[in-house]
Structure formats: C-alpha cells, structure tokens
PDB file of C-alpha atoms in Angstrom:
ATOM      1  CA  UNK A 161     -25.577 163.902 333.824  1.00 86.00           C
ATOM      2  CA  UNK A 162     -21.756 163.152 335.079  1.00 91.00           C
ATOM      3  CA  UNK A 163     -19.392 162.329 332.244  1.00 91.00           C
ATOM      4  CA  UNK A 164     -17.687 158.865 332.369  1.00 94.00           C
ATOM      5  CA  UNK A 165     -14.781 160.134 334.126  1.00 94.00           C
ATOM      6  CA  UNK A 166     -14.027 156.540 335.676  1.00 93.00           C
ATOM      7  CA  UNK A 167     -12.921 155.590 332.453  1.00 94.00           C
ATOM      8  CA  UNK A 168      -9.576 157.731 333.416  1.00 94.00           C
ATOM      9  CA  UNK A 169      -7.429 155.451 335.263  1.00 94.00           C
ATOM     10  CA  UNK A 170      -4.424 157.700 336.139  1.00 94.00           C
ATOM     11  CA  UNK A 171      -3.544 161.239 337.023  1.00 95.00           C
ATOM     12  CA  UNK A 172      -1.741 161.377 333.239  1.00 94.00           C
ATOM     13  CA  UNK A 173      -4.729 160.501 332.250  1.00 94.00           C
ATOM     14  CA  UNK A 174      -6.666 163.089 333.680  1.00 94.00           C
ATOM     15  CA  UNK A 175      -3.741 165.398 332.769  1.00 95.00           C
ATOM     16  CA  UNK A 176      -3.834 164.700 329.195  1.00 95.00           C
ATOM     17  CA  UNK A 177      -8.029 165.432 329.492  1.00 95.00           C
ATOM     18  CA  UNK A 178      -7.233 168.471 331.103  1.00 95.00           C
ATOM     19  CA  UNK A 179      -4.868 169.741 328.521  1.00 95.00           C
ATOM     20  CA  UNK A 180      -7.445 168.960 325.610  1.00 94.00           C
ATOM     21  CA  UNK A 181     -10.510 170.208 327.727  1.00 94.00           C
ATOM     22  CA  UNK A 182      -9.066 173.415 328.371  1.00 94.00           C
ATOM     23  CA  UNK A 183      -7.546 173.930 324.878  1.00 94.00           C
ATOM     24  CA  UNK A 184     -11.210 173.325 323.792  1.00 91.00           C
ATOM     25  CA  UNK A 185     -12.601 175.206 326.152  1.00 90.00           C
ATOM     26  CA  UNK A 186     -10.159 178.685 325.053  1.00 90.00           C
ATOM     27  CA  UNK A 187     -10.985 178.031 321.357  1.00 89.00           C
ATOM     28  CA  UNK A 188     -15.234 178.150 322.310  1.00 84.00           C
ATOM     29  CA  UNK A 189     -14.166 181.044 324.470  1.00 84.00           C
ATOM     30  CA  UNK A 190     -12.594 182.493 321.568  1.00 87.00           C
ATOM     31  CA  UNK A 191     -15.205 181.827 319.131  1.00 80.00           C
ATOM     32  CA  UNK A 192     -17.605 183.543 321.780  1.00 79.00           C
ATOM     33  CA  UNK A 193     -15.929 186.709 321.840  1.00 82.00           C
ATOM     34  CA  UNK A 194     -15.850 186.657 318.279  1.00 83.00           C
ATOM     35  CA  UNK A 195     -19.019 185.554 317.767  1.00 77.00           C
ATOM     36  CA  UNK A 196     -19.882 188.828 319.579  1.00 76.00           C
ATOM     37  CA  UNK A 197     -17.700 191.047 318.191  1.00 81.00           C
ATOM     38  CA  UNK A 198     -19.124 190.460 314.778  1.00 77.00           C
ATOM     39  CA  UNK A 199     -22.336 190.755 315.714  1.00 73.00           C
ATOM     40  CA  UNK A 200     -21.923 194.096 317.464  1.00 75.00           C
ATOM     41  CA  UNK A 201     -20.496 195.029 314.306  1.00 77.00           C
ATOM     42  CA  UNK A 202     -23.279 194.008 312.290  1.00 74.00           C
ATOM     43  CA  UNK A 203     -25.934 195.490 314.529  1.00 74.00           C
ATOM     44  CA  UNK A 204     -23.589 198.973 314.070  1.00 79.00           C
ATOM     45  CA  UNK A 205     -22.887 198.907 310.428  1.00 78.00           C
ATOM     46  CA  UNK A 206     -27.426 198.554 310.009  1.00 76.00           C
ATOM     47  CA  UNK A 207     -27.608 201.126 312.053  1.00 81.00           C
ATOM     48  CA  UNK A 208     -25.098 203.123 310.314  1.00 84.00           C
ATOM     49  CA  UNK A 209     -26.756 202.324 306.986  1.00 82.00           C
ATOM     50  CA  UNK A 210     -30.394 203.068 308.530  1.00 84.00           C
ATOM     51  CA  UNK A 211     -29.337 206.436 309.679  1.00 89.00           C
ATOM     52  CA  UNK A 212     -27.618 207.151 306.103  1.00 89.00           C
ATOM     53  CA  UNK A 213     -30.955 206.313 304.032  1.00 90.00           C
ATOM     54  CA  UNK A 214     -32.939 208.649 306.491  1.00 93.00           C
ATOM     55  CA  UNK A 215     -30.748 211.305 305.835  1.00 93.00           C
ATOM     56  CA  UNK A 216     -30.383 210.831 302.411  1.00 92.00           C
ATOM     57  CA  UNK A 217     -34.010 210.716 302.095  1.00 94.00           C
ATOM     58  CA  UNK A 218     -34.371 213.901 304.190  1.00 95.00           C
ATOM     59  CA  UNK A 219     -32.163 215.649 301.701  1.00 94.00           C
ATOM     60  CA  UNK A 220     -34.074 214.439 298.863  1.00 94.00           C
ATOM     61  CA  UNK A 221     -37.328 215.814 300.620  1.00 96.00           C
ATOM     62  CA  UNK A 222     -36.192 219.205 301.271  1.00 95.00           C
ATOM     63  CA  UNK A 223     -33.932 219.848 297.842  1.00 94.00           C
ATOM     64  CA  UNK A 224     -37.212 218.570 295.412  1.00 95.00           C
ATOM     65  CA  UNK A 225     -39.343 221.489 296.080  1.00 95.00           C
ATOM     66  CA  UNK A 226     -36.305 223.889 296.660  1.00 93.00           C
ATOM     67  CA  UNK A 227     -35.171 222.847 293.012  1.00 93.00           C
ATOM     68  CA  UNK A 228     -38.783 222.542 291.630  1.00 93.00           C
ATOM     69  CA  UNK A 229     -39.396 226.297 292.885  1.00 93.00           C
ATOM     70  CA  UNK A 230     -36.312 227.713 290.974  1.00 93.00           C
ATOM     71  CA  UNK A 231     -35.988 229.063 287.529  1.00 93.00           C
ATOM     72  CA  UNK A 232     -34.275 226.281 285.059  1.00 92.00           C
ATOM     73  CA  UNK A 233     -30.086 227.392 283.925  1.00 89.00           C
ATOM     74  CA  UNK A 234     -29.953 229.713 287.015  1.00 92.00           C
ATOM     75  CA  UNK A 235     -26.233 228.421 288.728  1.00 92.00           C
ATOM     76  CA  UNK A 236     -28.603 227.972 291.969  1.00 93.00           C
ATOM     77  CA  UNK A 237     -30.756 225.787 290.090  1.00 91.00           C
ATOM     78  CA  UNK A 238     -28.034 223.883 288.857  1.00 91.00           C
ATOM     79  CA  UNK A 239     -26.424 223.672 292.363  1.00 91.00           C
ATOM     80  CA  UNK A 240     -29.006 222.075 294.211  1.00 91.00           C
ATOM     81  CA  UNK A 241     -30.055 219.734 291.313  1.00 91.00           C
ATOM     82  CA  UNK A 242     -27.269 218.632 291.497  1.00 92.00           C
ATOM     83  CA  UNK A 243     -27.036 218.254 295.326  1.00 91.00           C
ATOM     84  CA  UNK A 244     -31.026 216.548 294.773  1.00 92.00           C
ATOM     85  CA  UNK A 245     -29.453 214.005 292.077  1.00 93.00           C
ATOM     86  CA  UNK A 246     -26.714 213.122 294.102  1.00 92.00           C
ATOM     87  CA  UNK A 247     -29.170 212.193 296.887  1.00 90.00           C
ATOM     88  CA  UNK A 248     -31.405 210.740 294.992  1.00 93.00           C
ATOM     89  CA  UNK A 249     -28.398 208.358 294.027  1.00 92.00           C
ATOM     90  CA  UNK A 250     -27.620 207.901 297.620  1.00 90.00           C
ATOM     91  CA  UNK A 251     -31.106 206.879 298.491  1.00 90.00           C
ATOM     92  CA  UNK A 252     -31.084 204.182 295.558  1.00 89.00           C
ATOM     93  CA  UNK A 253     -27.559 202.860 296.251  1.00 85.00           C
ATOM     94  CA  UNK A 254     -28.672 202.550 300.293  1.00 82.00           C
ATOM     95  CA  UNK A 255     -32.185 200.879 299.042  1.00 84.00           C
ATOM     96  CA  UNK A 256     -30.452 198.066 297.200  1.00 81.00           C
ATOM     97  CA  UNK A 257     -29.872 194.736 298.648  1.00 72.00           C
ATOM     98  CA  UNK A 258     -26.286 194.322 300.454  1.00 59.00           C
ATOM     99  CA  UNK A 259     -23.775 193.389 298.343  1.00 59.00           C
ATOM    100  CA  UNK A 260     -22.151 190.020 297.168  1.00 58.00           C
ATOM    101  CA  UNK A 261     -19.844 189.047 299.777  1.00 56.00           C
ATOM    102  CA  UNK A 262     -21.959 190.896 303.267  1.00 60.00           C
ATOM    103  CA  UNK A 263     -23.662 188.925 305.457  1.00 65.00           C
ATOM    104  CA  UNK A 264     -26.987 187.284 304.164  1.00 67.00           C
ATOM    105  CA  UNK A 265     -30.108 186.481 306.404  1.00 72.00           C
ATOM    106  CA  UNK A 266     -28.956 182.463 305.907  1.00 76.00           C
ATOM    107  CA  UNK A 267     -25.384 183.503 307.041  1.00 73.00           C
ATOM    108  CA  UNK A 268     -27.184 185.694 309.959  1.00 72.00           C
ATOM    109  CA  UNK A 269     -29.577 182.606 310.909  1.00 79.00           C
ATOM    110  CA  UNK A 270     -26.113 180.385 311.062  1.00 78.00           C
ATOM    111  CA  UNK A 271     -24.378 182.464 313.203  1.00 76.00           C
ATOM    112  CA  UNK A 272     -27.197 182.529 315.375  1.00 77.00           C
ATOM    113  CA  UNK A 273     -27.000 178.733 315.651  1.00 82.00           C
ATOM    114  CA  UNK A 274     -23.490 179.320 316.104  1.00 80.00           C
ATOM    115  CA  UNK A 275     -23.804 181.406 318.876  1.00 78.00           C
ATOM    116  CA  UNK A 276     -25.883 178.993 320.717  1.00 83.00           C
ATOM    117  CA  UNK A 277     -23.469 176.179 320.409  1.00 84.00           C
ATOM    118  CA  UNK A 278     -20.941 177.787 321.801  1.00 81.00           C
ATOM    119  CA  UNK A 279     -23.332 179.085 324.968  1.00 80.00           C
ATOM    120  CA  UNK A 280     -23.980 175.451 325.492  1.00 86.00           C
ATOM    121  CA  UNK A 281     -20.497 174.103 324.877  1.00 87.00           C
ATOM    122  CA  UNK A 282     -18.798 176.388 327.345  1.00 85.00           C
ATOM    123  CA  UNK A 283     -20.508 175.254 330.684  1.00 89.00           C
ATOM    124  CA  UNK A 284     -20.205 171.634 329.305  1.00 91.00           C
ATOM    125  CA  UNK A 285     -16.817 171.852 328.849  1.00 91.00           C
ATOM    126  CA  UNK A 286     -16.234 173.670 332.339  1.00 92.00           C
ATOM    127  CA  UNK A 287     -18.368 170.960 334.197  1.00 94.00           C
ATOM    128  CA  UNK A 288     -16.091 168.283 332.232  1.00 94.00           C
ATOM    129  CA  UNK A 289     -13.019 170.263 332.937  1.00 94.00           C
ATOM    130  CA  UNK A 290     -14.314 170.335 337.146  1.00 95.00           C
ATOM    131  CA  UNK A 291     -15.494 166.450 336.981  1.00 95.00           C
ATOM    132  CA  UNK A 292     -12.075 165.490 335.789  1.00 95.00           C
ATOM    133  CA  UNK A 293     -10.509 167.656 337.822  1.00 95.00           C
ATOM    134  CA  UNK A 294     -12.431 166.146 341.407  1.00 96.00           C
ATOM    135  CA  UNK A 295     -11.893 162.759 339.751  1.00 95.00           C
ATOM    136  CA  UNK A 296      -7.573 162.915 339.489  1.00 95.00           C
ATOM    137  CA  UNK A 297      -7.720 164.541 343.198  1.00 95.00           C
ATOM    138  CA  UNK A 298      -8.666 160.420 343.940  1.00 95.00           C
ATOM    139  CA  UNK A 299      -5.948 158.999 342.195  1.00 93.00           C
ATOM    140  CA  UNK A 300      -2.677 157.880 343.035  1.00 86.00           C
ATOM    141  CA  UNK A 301      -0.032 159.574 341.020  1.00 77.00           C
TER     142      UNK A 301
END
C-alpha cells in the first residue's frame, strides 16, 4: 500500500518528511543494533552461567567420594572439604533464580516484541523515505 504522499505539496515539504523519516529511520536502526547487541549478550552470559553450573557440579561429583574416602582431621581431608563445600556453594548460588534487576522471561518476551517492531518499521520507513523521495523528483521547487 503507497503512503499518501500527494498530500505533500512542495519540495520543502518533502524535505521536511525526509529529514523526520530519516531521523526515524537512524533511531530504529539504532534500536536494531542494540536490540542485538543485548541479546547476543544475553545468549553469552546463559551460556557462561550453563557452563559454570556444569563445572561446578563436576567438581562436586569428583571431590564427594574423594573427601568421603579420607580419614576425618587429616589437612587433606580438610583441603578438599573445603574445595567440595565451596562447590557445593557454587552449584546452589548458580541454581538460584537470576537476580533482582537481570532480565526476566516477561522482559525477554518484550524485547522479543521489540525486536519485531523494529524489523517491520525499518522497511516501512525506507519505502516511505523512497515514495517521498520519487514523489519531490515531480515537483517544482
């Protein structure tokens, strides 16, 4: 569907179009690129925190029978209990739910949405921004 672009008499007209298209148009491209930029982030920060609770819960796997197989008060003992509790305590802090303040699955859904407008805005904009364009070429300045 065209836009209305008859409705612009002169090429000022069409100029001052222009200038607000293509603001428009560099704040959606903007909010693209940041759009993906935070979701790249996201995606790398789960992954980061995936790979953290495996390990964690790899450590906890091997030290348990290590510790369970040593005599009580020996310093070795002591060592790696203490390497298994501080595991254990990694495994539990990476098991809880994100914090206050990180990104939610409402705020995830939203951005989503977000990300959609903005991949239908742009072309709009761009086919407003060429329709105007064609449409000054026919007017007398």
């Amino acid at each position: 569907m065209a836009f209305p672009v008859s409705l612009l008499r002169t090429q000022a007209e069409c100029d001052t179009a222009l200038t607000s298209l293509n603001r428009e148009l560099r704040e959606f491209t903007l909010n693209d690129q940041v759009l993906d930029l935070r979701a790249d982030k996201s995606a790398e920060r789960a992954a980061e925190r995936a790979t953290a609770l495996q390990t964690a819960t790899a450590e906890v796997t091997r030290l348990t029978p290590q510790v369970a197989g040593l005599a009580v008060g020996t310093r070795e003992h002591r060592f790696l209990d203490r390497l298994l509790t501080q595991a254990k305590r990694r495994v539990e802090d990476l098991s809880l739910p994100a914090a206050p303040g990180t990104k939610t699955p409402v705020d995830a859904f939203l951005q989503a949405v977000d990300v959609r407008q903005v991949a239908v805005q742009v072309p709009e904009l761009e086919k407003a921004i060429d329709e105007v364009t064609a449409h000054r070429a026919t007017l007398s300045a």
